[in-house]
Coordinates of C-alpha atoms and ligand atoms in Angstrom, one line a residue:
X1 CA 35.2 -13.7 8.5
X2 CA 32.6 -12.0 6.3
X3 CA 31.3 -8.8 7.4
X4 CA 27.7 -8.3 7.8
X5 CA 25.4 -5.5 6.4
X6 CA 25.5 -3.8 9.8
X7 CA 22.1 -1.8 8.8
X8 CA 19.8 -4.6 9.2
X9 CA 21.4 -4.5 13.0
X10 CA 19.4 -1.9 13.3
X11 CA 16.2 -2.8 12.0
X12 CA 13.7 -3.1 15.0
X13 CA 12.5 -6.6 14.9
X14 CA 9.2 -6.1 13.6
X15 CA 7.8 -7.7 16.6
X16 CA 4.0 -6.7 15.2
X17 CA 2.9 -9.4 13.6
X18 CA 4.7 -12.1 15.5
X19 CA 3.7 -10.7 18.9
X20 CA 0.3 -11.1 17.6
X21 CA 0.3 -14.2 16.4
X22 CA 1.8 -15.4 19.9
X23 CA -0.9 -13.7 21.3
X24 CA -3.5 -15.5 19.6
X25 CA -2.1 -18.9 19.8
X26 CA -1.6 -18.7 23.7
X27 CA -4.8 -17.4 23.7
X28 CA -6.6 -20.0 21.5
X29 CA -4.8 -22.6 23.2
X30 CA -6.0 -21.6 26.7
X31 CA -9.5 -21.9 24.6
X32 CA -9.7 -24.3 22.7
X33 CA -13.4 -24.2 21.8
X34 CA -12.9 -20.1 21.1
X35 CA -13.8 -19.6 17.1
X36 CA -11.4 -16.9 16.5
X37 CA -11.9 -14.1 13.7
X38 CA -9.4 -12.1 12.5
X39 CA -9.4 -8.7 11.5
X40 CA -6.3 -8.1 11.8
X41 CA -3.9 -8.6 8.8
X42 CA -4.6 -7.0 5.4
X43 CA -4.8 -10.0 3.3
X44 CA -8.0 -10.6 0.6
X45 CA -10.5 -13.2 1.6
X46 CA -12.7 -14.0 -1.8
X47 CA -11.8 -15.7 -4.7
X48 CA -10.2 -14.3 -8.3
X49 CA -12.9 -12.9 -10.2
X50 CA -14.4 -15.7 -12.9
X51 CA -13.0 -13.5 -15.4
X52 CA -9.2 -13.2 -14.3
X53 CA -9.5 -17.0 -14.2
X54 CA -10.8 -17.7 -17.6
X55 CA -7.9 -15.0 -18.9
X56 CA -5.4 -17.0 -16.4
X57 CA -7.0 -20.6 -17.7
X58 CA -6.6 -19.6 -21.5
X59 CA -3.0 -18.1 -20.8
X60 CA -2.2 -21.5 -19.5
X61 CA -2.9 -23.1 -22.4
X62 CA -1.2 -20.7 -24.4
X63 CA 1.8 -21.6 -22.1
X64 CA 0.9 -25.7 -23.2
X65 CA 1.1 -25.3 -27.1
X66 CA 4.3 -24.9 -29.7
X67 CA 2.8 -21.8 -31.3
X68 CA 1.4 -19.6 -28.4
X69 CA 4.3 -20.4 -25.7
X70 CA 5.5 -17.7 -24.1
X71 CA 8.8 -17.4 -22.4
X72 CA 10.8 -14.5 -21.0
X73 CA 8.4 -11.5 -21.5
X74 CA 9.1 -8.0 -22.1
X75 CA 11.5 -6.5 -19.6
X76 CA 8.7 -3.6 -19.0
X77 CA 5.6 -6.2 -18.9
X78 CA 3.6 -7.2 -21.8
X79 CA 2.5 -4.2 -24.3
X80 CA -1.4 -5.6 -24.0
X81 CA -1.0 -5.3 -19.7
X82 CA 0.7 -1.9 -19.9
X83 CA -2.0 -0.4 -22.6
X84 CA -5.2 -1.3 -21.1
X85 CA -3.6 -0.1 -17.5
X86 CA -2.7 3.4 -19.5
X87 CA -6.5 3.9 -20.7
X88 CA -8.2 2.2 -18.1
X89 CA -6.5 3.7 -14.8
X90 CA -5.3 6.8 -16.5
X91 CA -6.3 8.1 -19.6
X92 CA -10.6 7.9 -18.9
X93 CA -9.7 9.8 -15.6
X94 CA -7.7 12.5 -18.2
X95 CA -4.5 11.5 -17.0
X96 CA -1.8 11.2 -19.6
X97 CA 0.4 8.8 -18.6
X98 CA 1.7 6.4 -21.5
X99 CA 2.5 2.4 -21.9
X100 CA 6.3 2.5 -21.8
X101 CA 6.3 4.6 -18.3
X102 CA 4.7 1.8 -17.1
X103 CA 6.1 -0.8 -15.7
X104 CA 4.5 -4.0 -14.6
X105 CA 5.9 -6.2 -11.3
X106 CA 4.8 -8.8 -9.4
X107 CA 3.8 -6.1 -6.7
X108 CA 3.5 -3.2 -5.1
X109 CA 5.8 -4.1 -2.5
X110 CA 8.7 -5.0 -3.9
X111 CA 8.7 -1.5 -6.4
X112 CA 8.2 0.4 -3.0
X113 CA 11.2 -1.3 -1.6
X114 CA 13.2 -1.4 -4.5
X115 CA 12.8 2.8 -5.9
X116 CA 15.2 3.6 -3.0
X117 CA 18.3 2.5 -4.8
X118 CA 17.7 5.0 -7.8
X119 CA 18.4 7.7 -5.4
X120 CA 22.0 8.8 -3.8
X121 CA 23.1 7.1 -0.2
X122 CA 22.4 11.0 1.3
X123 CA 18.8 11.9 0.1
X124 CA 17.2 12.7 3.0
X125 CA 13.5 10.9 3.7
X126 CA 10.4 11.8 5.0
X127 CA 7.4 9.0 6.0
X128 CA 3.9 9.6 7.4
X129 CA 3.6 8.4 11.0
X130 CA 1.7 5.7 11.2
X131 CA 3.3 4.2 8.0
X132 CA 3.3 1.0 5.9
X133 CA 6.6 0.0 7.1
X134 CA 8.6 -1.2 3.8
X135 CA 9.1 2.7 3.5
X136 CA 11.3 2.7 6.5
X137 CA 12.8 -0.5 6.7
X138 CA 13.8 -0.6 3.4
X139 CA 16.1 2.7 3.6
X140 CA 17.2 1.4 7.0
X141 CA 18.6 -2.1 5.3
X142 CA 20.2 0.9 2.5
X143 CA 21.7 2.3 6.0
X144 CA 20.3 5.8 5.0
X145 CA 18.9 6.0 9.1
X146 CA 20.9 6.0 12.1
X147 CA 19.9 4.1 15.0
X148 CA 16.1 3.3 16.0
X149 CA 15.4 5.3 19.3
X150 CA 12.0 5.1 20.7
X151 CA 10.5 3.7 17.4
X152 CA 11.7 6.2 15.0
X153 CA 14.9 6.1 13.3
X154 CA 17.8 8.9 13.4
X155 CA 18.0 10.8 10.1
X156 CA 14.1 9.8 8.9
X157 CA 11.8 12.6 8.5
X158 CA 8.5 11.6 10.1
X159 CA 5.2 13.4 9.4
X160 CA 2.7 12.9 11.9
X161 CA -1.2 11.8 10.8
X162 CA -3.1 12.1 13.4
X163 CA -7.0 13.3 14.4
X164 CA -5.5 16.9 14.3
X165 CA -4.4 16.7 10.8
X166 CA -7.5 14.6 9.6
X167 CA -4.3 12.1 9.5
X168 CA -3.2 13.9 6.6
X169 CA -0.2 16.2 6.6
X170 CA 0.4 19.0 5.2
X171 CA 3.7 20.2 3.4
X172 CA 3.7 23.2 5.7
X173 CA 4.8 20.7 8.9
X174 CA 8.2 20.5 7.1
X175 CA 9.1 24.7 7.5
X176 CA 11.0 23.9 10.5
X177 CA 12.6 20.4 9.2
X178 CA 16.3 19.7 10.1
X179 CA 16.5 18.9 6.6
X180 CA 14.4 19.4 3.2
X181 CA 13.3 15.9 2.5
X182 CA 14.1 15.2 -0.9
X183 CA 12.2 12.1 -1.1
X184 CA 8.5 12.2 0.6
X185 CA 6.2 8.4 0.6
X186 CA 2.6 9.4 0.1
X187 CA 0.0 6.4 0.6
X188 CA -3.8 7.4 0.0
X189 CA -5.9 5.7 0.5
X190 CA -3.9 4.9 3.7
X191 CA -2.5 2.0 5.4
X192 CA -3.1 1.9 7.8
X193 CA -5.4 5.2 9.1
X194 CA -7.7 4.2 6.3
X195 CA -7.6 8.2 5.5
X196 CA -7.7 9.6 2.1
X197 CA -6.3 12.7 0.6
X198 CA -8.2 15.5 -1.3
X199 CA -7.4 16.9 -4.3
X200 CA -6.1 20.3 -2.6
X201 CA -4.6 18.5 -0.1
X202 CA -2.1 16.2 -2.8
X203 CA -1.9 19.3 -4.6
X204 CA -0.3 21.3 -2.2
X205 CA 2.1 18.0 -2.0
X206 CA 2.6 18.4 -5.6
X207 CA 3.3 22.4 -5.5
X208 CA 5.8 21.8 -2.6
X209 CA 7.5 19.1 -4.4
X210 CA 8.1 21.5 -7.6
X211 CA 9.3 24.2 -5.9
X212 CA 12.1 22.0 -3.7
X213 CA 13.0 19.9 -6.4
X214 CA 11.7 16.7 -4.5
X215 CA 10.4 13.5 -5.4
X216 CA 7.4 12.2 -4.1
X217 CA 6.5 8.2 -4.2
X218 CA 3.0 8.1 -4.2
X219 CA 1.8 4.2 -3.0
X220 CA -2.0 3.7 -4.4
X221 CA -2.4 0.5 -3.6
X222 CA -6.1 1.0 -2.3
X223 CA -6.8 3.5 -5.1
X224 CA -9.6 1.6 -6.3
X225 CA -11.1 1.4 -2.9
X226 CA -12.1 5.1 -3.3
X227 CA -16.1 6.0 -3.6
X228 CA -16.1 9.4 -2.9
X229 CA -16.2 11.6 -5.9
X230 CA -13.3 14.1 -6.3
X231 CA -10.9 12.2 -4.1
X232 CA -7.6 11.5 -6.5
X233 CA -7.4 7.7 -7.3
X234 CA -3.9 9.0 -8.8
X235 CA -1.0 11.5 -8.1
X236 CA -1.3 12.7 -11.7
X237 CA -4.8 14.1 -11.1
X238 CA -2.5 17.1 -10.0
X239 CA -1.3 19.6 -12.0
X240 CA 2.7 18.9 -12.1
X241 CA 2.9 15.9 -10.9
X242 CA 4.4 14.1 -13.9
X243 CA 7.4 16.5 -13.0
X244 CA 7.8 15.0 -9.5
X245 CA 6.6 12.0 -8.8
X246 CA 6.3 8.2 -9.0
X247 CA 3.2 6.0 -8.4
X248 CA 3.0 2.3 -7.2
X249 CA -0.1 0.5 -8.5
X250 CA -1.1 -3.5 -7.2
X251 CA -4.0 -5.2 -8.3
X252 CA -3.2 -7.3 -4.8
X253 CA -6.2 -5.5 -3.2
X254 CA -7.9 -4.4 -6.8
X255 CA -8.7 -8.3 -7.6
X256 CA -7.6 -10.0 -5.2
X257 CA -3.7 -10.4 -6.6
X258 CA -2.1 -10.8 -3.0
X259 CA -1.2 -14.9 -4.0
X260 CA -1.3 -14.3 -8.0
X261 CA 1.5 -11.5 -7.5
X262 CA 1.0 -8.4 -10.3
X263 CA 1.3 -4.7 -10.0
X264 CA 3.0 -1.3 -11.7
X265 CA 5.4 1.7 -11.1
X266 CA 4.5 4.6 -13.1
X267 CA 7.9 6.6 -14.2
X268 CA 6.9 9.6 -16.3
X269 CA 9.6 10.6 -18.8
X270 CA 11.2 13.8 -17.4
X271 CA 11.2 12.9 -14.2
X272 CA 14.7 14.2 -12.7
X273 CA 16.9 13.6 -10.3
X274 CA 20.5 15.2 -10.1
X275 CA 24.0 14.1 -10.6
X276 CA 26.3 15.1 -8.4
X277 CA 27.6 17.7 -10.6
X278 CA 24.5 19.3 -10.8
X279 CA 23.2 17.7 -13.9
X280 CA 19.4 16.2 -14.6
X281 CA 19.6 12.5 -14.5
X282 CA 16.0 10.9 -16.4
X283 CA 14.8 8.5 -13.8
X284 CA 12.6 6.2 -16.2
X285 CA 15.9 4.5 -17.6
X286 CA 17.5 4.1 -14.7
X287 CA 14.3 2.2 -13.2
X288 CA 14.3 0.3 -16.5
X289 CA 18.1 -0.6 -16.2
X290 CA 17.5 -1.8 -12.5
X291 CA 14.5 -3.6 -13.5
X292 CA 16.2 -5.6 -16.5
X293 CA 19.1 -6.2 -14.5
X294 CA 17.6 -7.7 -11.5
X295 CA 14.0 -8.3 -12.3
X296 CA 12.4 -11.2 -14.8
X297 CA 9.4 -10.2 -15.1
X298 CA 5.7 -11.2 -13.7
X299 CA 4.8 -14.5 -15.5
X300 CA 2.7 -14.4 -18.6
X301 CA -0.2 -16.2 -17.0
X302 CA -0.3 -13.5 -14.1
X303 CA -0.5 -10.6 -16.9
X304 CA -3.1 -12.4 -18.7
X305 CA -5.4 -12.4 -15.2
X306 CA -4.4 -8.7 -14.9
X307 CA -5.9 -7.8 -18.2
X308 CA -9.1 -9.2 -17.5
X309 CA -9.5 -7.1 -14.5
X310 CA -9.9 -4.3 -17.4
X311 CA -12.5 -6.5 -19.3
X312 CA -16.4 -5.1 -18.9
X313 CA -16.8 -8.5 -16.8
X314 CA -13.5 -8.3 -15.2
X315 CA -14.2 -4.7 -14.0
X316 CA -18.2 -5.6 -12.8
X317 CA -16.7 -8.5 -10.7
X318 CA -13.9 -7.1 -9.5
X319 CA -15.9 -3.6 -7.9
X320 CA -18.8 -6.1 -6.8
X321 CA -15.9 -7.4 -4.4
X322 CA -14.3 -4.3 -3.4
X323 CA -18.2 -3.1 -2.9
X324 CA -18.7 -6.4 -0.9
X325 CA -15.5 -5.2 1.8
X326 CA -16.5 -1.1 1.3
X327 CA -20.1 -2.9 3.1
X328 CA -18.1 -5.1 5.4
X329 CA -16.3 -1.7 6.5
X330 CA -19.7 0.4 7.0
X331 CA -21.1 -2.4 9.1
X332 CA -18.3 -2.4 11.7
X333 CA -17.8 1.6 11.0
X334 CA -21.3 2.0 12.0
X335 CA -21.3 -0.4 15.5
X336 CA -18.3 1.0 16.6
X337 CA -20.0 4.6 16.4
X338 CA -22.6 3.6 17.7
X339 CA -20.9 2.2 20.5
X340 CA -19.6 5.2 21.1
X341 CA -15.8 5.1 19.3
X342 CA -14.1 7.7 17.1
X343 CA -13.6 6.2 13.4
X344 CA -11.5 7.1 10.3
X345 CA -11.2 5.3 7.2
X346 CA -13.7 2.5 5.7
X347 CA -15.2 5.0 3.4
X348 CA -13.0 4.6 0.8
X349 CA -10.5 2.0 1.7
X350 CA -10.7 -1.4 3.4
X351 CA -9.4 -0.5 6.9
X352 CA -10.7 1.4 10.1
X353 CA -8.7 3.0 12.1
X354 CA -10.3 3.7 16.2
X355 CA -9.5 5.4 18.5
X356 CA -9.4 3.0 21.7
X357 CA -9.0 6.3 24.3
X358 CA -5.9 4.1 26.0
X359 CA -3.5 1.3 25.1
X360 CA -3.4 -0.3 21.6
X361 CA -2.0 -3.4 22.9
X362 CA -4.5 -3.1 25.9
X363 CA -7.3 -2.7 23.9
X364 CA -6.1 -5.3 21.3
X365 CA -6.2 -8.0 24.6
X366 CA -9.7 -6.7 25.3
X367 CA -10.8 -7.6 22.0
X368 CA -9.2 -10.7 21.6
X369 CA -10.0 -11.9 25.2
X370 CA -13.3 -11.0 25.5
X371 CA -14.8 -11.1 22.0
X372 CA -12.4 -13.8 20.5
X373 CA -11.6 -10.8 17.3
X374 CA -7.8 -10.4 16.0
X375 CA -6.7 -7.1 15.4
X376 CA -3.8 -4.9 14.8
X377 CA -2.5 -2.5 17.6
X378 CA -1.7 1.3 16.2
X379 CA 1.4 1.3 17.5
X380 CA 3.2 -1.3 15.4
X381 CA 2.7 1.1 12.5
X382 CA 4.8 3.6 14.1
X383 CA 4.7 5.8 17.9
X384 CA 1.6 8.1 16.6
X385 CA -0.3 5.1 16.1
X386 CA -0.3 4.5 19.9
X387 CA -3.9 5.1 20.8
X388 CA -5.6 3.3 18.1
X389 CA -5.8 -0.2 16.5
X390 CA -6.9 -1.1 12.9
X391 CA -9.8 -3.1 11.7
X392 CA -9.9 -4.2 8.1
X393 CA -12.9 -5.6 6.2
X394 CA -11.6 -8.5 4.3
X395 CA -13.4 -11.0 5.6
X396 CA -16.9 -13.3 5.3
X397 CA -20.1 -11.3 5.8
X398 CA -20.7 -13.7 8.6
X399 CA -17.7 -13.0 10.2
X400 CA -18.0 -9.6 10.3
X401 CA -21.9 -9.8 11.7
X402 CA -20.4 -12.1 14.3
X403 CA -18.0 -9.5 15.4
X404 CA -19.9 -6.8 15.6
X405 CA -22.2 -8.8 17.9
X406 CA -19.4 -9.7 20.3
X407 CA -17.7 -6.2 20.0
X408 CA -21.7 -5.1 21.4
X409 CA -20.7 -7.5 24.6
X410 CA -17.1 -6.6 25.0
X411 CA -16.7 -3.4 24.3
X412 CA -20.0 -1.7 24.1
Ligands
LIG501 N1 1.4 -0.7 -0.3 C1 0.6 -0.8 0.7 C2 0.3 0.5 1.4 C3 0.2 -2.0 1.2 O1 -0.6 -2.0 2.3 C4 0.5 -3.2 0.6 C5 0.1 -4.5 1.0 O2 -0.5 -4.7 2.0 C6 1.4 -3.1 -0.5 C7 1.8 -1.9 -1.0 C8 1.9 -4.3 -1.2 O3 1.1 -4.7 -2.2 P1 1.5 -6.0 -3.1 O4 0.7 -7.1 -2.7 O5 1.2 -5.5 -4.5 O6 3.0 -6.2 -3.0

């Protein structure tokens, strides 16, 4: 008899996207003739930019002749991906973050769920509430939580985001913790609030971090969402943060990446943790040991795309469609105020986050009843997303101008 990992027993089944699509499907098939839109799930809708396909078309080629064939890559990701990332999203913002701490993936999500296992079974955790859930679920499978009560786990830190915060919290919340978190997820822009943080506001993050010897991961996987000036498109805008934190990067919602597959860590050198007899352990070779050892690479033709998203036409094409959602946003933004509903987000990130005054599921059957629109109920993101349901932008213009005409008759 094999034993099981007993701590994905206690995983919650994450009942959010499958109740939804059961939802939807008894729905559609009770209508058959209902044209359904969905803005619901947080997947892209327009193509690769023409440039990120040349790059990808020419890698191919490479790939098909004797003298430009490339097979295993560089454990870290190609030298040309992880230099144009270092100018382009760091150095012309006056960040100095170099090539070798950067380390290219095929995503965001897996370096999220993977960082976990660099630190010791007993760090204790802290998440914002709502949160994207790999956070959670991937320390619950590392059995660092106790049992799920009531949607939150025993032993997790959560942090409340809600209308009283702005939905972002502030270090000070944490005075009267059970325990100092020694690990804190960060996500601005968010997923799912669409909130962002300002510069004082990660600060203060940063300064708390320092001074309790923490570690923050900081997920900016919407980063280049973000329109307003001043807003930090990176954790190393703040002063210190090379000393205490990690960033995740994905050109998933950059360029359109979310089938393609390419993203980053950022793992400054000097970045501590501590051995259990009190000694400084470097972080940046331990992620590059766990990364060589169970991590190939992303492919050649993949990193090829992702450098011509740094291109002059890469980078045109590639804000004209982020541009193209950021108006998508402001149209529905602006006909749900209208209609008389409380709004975050959308400004600087492709999700909206309302506030339906009552149920999330209840409202999410309103919409999809009566106005034939898929969206995502608050409170699968976690219990202090009860209230409110998110709306993202990816989607045709047309779409989203049909939505807003039947939210007008549904909910208006
Ligand atoms: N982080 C956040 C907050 C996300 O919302 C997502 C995807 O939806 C990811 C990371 C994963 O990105 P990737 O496609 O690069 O794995």
């Amino acid at each position: 008899m094999v034993k099981a990992n007993e701590n994905y027993r206690k995983i919650q089944a994450s009942y959010l996207f499958t109740e939804i699509a059961h939802r939807v499907s008894a729905h559609q098939a009770a209508n058959p003739d209902a044209k359904i839109i969905r803005l619901g799930i947080g997947d892209v809708t327009e193509p690769l930019a023409p440039a990120v396909v040349e790059a990808m078309h020419r890698a191919v080629d490479d790939e098909a002749s004797r003298d430009k064939f490339h097979g295993y890559g560089p454990e870290q990701g190609y030298a040309f991906l992880r230099e144009k990332a270092a100018e382009f999203d760091f150095a012309s913002r006056g960040i100095s973050i170099a090539a070798d701490e950067i380390f290219i993936s095929d995503g965001a999500k897996c370096d999220c769920g993977n960082i976990q296992e660099l630190f010791a079974q007993d760090v204790a955790i802290a998440v914002g509430d709502p949160v994207y859930p790999v956070y959670v679920d991937t320390n619950v499978m590392a059995g660092r939580t106790g049992a799920n009560d009531g949607g939150r786990y025993a032993g997790l830190e959560y942090l409340t985001c809600d209308a009283s915060n702005g939905f972002v919290p502030s270090p000070d919340v944490l005075k009267d913790a059970a325990r100092k978190p020694d690990l804190v997820y960060l996500c601005y822009p968010n997923n799912p609030t669409g909130a962002v943080a300002t510069k004082e506001q990660l600060q203060a993050w940063v300064d708390w971090a320092r001074r309790e010897k923490s570690i923050i991961l900081f997920d900016a996987a919407y980063e280049a969402f973000i329109r307003t000036p001043g807003i930090p498109h990176s954790i190393y805008e703040c002063q210190g943060a090379r000393e205490c934190a990690i960033e995740f990067r994905s050109y998933s919602k950059t360029a359109g990446f979310t089938g393609v597959r390419c993203g980053y860590t950022v793992v400054p050198k000097g970045l501590v943790a501590y051995a259990a007899d009190g000694s400084a352990v470097e972080l940046r070779p331990m992620w590059t040991r766990r990364q060589t050892t169970k991590f190939n690479g992303a492919s050649y033709i993949t990193q090829r795309g992702a450098e011509a998203v740094y291109s002059p036409e890469g980078a045109a094409q590639t804000k004209a469609t982020i541009d193209f959602y950021l108006e998508n946003a402001k149209l529905v933004k602006e006909a749900l105020k209208s209609l008389g509903y409380v709004v975050t987000g959308g400004d600087d990130s492709p999700y909206l986050w309302v506030d339906v005054k009552g149920d999330s599921w209840e409202f999410f059957d309103r919409l999809l009843k009566g106005a034939n629109v898929v969206t995502t109920p608050g409170a699968g993101f976690g219990r202090a997303g009860e209230g409110y349901i998110r709306i993202s932008a990816f989607n045709s213009r047309a779409n989203v101008l049909e939505a807003i005409e039947r939210f007008k008759k549904a909910i208006g």
